[in-house]
Short mmCIF file of C-alpha atoms and ligand atoms in Angstrom, two decimals:
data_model
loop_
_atom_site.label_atom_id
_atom_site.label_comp_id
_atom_site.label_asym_id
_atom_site.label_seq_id
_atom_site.Cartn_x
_atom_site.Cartn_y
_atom_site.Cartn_z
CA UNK A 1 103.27 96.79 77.66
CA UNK A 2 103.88 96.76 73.69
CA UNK A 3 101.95 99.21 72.08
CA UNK A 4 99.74 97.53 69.44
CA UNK A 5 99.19 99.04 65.61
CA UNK A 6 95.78 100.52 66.30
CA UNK A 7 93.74 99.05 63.25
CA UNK A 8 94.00 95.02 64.56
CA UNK A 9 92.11 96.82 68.07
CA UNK A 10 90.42 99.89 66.86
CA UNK A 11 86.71 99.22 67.14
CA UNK A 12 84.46 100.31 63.80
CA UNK A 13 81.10 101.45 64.19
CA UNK A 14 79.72 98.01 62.60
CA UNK A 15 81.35 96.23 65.48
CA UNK A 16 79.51 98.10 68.24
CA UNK A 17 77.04 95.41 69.53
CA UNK A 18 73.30 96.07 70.73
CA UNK A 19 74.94 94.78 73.59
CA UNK A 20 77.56 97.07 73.68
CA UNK A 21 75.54 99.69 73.12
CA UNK A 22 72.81 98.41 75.74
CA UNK A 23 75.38 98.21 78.70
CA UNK A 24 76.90 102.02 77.56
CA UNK A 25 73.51 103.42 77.48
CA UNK A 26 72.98 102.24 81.28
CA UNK A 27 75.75 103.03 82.53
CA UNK A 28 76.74 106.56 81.53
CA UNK A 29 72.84 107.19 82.96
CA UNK A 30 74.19 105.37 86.00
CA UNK A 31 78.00 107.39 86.05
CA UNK A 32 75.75 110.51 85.54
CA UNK A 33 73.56 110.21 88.31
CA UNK A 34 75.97 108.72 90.97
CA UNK A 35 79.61 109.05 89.65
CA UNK A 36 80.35 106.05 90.97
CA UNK A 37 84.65 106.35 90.11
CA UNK A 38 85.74 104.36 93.19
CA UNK A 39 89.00 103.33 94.38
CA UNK A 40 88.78 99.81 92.14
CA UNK A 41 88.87 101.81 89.21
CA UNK A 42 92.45 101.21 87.86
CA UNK A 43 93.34 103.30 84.77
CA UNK A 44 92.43 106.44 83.20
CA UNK A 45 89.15 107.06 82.33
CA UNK A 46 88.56 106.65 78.56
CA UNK A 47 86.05 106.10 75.80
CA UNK A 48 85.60 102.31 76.73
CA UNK A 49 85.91 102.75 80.51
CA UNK A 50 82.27 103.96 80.16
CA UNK A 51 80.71 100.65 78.93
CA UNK A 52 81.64 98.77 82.45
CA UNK A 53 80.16 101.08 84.93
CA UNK A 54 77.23 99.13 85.26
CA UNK A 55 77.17 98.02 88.61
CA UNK A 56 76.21 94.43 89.56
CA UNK A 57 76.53 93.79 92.81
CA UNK A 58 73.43 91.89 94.22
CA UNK A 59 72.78 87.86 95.04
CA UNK A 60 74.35 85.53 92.15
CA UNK A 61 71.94 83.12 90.24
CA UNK A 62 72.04 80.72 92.97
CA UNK A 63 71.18 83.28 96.01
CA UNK A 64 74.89 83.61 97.41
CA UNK A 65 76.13 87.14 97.86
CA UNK A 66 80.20 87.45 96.91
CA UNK A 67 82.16 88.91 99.09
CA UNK A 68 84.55 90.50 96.47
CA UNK A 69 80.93 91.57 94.64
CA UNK A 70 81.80 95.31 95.91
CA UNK A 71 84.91 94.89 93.65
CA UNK A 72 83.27 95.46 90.68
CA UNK A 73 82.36 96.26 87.87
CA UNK A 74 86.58 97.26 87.09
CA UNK A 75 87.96 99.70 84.71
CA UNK A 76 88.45 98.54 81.47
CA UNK A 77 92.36 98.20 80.14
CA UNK A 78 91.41 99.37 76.59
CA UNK A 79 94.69 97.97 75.07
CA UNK A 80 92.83 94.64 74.72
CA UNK A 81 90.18 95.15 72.20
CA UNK A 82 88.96 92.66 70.05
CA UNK A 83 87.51 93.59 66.61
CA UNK A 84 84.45 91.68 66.98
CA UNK A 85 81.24 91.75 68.14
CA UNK A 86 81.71 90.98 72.67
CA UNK A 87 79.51 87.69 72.78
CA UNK A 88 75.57 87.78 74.54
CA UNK A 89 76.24 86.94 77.95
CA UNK A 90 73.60 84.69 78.30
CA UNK A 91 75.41 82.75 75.93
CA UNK A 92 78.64 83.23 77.45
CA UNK A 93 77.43 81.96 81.31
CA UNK A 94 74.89 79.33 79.75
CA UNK A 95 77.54 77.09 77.27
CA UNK A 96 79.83 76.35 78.66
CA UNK A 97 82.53 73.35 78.54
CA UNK A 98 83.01 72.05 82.31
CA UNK A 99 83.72 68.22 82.33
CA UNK A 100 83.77 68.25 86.16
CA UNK A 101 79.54 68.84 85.78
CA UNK A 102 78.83 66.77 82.88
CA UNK A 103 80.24 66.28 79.51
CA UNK A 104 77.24 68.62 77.74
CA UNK A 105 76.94 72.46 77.34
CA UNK A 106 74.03 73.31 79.56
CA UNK A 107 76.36 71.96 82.84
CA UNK A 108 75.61 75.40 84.56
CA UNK A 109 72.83 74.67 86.71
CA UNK A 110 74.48 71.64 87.91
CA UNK A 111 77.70 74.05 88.56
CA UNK A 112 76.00 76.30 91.44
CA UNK A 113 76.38 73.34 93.64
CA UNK A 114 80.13 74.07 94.09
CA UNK A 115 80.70 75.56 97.00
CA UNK A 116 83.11 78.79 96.32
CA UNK A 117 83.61 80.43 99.66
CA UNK A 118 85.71 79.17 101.55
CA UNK A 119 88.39 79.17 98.89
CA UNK A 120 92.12 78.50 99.03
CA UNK A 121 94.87 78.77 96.92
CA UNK A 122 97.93 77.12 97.49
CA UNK A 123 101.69 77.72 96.04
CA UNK A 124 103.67 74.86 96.20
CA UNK A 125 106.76 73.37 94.27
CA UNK A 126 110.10 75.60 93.29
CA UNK A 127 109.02 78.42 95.46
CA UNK A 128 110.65 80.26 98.09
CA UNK A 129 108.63 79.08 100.30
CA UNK A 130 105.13 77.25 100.07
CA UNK A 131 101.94 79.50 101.01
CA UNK A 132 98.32 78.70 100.78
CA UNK A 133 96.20 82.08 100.52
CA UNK A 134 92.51 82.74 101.23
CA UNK A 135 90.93 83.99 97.67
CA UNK A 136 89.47 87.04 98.99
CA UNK A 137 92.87 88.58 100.65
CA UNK A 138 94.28 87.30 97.19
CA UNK A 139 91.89 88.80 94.95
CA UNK A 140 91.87 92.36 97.25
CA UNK A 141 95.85 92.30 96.93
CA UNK A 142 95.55 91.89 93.20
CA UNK A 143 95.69 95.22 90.66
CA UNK A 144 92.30 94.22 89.19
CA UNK A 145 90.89 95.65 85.21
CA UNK A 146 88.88 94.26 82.94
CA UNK A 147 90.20 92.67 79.54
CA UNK A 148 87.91 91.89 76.52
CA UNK A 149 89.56 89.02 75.01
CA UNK A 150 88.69 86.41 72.20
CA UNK A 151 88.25 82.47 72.94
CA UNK A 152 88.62 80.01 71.02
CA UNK A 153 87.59 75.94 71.94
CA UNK A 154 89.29 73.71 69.55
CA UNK A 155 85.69 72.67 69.10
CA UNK A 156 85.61 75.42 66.84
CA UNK A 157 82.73 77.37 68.68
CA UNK A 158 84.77 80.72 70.21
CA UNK A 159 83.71 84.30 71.67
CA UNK A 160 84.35 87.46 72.97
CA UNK A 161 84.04 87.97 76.73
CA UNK A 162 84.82 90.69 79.35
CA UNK A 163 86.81 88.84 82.07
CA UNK A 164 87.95 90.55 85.11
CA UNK A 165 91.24 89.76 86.83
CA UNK A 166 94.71 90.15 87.09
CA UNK A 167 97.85 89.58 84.75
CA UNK A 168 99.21 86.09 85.62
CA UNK A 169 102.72 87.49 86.31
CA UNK A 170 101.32 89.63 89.44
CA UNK A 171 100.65 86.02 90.75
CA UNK A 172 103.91 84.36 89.81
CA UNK A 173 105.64 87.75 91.70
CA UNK A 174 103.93 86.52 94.63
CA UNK A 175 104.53 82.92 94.48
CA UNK A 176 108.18 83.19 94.25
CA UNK A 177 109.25 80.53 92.38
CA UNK A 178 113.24 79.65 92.67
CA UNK A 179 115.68 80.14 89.34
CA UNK A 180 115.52 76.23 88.88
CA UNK A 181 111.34 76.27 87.91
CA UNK A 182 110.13 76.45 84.12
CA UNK A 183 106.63 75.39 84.38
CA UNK A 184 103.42 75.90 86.21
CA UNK A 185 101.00 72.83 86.83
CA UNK A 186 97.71 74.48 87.62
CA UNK A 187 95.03 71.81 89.36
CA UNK A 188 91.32 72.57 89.67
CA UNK A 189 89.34 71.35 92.99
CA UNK A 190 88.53 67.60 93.72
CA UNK A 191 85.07 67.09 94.91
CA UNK A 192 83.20 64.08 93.75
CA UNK A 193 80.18 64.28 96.16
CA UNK A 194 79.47 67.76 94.28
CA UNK A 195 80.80 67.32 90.69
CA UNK A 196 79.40 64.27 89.47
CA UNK A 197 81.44 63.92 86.35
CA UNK A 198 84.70 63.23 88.95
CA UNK A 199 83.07 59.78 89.81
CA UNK A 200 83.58 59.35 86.39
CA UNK A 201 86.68 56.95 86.72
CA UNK A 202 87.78 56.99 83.04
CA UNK A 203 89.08 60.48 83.24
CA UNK A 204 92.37 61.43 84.97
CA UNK A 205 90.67 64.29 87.78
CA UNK A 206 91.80 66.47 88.99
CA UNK A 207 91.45 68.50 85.49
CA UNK A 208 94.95 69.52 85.37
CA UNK A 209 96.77 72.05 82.82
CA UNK A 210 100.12 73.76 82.67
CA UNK A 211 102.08 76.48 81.19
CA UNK A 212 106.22 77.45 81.08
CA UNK A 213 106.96 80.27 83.16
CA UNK A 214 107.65 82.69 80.64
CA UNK A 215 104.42 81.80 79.46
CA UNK A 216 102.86 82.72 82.64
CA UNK A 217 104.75 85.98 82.50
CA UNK A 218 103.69 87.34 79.40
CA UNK A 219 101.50 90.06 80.00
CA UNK A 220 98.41 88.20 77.53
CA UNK A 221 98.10 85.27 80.50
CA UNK A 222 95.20 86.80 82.68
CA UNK A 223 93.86 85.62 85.72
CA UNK A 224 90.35 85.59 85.78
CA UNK A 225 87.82 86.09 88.75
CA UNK A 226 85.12 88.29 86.77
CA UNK A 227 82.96 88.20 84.04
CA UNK A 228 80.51 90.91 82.38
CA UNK A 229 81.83 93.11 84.86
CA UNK A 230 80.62 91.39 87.98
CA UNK A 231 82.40 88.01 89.59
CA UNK A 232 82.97 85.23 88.09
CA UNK A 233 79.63 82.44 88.92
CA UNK A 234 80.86 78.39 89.01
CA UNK A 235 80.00 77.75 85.66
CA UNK A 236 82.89 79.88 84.07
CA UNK A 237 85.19 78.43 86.63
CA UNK A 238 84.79 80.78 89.75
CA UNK A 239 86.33 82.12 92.18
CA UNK A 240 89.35 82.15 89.89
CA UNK A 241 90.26 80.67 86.28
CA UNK A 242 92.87 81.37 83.29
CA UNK A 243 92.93 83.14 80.02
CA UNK A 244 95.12 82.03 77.53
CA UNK A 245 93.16 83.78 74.36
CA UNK A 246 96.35 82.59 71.93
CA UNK A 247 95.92 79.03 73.14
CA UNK A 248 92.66 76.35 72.30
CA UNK A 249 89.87 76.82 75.54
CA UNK A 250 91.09 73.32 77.06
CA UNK A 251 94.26 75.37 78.33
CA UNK A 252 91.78 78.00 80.38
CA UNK A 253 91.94 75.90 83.23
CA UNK A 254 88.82 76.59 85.66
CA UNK A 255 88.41 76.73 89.44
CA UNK A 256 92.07 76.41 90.30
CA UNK A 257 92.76 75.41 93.94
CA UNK A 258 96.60 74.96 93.38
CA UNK A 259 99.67 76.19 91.30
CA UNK A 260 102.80 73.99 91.33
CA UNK A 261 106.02 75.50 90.06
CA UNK A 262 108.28 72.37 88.73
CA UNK A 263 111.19 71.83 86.28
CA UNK A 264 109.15 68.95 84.39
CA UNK A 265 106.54 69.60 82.07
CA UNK A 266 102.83 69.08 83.22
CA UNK A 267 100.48 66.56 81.51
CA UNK A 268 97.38 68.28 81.07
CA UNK A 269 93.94 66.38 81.66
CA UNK A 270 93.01 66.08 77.94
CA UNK A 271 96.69 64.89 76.92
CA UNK A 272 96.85 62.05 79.23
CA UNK A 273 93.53 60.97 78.03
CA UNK A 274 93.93 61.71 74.34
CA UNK A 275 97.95 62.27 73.41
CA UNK A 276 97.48 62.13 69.99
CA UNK A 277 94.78 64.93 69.80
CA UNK A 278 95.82 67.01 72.92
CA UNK A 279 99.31 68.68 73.51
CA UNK A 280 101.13 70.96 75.84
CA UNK A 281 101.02 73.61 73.97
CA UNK A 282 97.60 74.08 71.91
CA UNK A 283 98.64 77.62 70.30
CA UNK A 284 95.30 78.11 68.21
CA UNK A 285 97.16 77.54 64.71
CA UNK A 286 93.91 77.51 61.64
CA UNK A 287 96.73 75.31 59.16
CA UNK A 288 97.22 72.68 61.70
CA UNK A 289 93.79 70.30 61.52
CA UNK A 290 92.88 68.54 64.70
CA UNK A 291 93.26 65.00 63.60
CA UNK A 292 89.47 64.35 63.33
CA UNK A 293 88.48 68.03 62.11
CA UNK A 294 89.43 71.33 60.32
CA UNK A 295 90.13 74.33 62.62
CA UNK A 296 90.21 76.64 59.80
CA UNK A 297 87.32 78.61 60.67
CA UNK A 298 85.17 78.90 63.94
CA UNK A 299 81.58 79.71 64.94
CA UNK A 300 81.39 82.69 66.94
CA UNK A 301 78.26 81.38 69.62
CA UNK A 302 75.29 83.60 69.05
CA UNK A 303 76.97 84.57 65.62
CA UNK A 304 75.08 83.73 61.90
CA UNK A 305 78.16 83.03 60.47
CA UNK A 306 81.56 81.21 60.10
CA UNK A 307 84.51 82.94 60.15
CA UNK A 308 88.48 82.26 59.87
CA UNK A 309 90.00 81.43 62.81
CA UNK A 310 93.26 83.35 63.35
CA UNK A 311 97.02 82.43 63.81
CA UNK A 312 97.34 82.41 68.01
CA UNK A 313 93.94 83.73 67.58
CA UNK A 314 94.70 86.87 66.94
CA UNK A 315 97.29 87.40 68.99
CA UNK A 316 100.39 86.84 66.75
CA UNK A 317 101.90 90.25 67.91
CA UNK A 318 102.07 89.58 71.72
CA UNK A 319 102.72 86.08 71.54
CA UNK A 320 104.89 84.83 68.57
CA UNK A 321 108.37 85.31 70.37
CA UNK A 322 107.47 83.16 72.96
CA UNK A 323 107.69 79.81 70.59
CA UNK A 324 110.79 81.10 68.09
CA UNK A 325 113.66 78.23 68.45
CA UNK A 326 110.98 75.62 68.82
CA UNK A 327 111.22 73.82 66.05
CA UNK A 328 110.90 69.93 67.02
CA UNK A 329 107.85 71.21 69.57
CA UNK A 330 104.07 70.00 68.29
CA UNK A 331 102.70 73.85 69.03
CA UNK A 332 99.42 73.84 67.26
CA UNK A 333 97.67 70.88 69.27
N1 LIG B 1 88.40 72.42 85.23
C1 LIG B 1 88.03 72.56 83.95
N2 LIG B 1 88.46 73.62 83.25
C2 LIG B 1 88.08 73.79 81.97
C3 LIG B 1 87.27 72.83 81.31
C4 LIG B 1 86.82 71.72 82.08
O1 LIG B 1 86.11 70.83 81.58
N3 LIG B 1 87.22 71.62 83.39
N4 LIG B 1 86.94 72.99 79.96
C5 LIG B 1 87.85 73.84 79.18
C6 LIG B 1 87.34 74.12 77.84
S1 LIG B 1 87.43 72.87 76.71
C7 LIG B 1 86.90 75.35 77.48
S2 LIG B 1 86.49 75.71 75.87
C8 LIG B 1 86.71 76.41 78.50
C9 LIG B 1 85.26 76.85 78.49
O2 LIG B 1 85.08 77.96 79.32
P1 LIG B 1 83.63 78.61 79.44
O3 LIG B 1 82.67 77.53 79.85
O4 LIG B 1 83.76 79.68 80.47
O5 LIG B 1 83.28 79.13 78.09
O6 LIG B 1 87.04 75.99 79.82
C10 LIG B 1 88.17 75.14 79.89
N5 LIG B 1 88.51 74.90 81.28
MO1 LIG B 2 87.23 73.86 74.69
#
């Protein structure tokens, strides 16, 4: 864990949300009247550990009941603050980018007809040995907290959202991968009959993404299966989804159903549809245009104003070592 200069993650007063301020309100009344610190909890209890005690564990938008819902909400890992107002989440879990349902925003009524339960994810490739786990065991074995991060679609709209999860090295531990692997392909499911944008034959499904293995490891790379402190609902890519905050959204693959450890580089979905636009490595870069549009400043959704997008999106600090001595590498799209 590197211990970050405390002015890029020290929250001001002026950045304190209604939001924020809404969910804190609740649920100190709701830590005061049941003190609710159960075993999930990871961390000490501090300052921000108090705005994610609201509890959330009833029927999802479309009626199903989790079985993980019990889970949450997490502890809060306060060493991932974000300087900027966390983003409505209404807006959050109702635009949303999810090609599978359609190629608009508003996909996320269309999304609750993906079945999430049964769910299986399977290790295959350079590992020690090939496994296929149920998400629940999974997501029970996994040191669960909650992150506030920043995204950034190289649309230029971005937020701030809570995600719940797990750092993606806990899962490479447990795949195993042999000395010989340096990437991870990460596929999301296959279902035409449900996602009607997959019998759209001009795109290469399954949506398909991949990082190198020390990318995986760094401790930024967070596995997602929660959002607003409760789990993650189809539209943001349940049962289980990426992070990569320093990378362009298109990298934050969703609804993964398989992670292949391999010595060749992955093509992702938007690359083999759109080389010249879409690379490997997407590192959120505002001096490097997309070649039909400026990425110098973003929209922050539910925001009044533009602002300047960031060098790895803020993230310089964590991430910057990971892409020294690549120089011939196209890291910014
Ligand atoms: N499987 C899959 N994953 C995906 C996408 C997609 O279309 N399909 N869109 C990506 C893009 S472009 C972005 S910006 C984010 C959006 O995540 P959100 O809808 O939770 O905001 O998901 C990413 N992951
Ligand atoms: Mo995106």
């Amino acid at each position: 864990m590197q211990i970050h200069k405390k002015p890029r993650w020290a929250l001001s007063e002026n950045d304190v949300t209604p939001e924020t301020v809404f969910r804190g309100r609740r649920a100190l009344l709701k830590a005061a009247g049941y003190g609710v610190l159960g075993a999930g909890l990871a961390g000490p209890a501090h300052a921000g550990f108090f705005d994610n005690l609201l509890g959330n564990s009833g029927p999802t938008s479309d009626g199903e009941v989790d079985p993980t819902a019990d889970l949450y909400p997490v502890g809060r890992n306060d060493d991932y603050q974000v300087m900027r107002p966390i983003t409505d989440e209404k807006l959050a879990t109702t635009y949303n980018n999810f090609y599978e349902f359609g190629s608009n925003k508003s996909i996320y009524q269309a999304a609750q007809k993906l079945p999430i339960r049964p769910w299986t994810v399977t290790f295959d490739g350079m590992v020690e040995a090939e496994k296929t786990v149920d998400i629940d065991t999974l997501i029970r074995e996994m040191p669960l907290e909650e992150r506030v991060y920043r995204h950034r679609c190289v649309e230029t709209w971005s937020m701030v959202v809570p995600w719940t999860g797990f750092q993606m090295s806990e899962l490479v531990k447990l795949a195993k991968p042999t000395s010989d692997a340096r990437y991870v392909r990460m596929e999301t499911f296959m279902e035409p009959d449900i996602a009607p944008g997959q019998r759209q034959s001009w795109y290469p499904w399954p949506y398909v993404e991949g990082v190198t293995v020390e990318e995986a490891m760094n401790p930024l790379a967070f596995m997602v299966t929660g959002i607003y402190g409760k789990p993650i609902e189809e539209q943001n890519g349940a049962p289980l989804r990426i992070a990569l905050p320093w990378k362009y959204g298109f990298k934050s693959i969703k609804s993964i159903v398989r992670f292949t450890f391999t010595d060749e580089r992955p093509v992702s979905f938007w690359e083999q549809l759109i080389p010249n636009e879409y690379g490997f490595w997407a590192n959120v870069n505002p001096e490097v245009a997309h070649p039909r549009w400026s990425q110098a400043m973003e929209e922050p959704l539910g925001g009044n104003a533009r602002i300047p997008t960031l060098l790895y999106n803020g993230y310089e600090e964590e991430v910057a070592s990971l892409y020294q001595n690549k120089e011939g590498e196209k890291l910014y799209y």
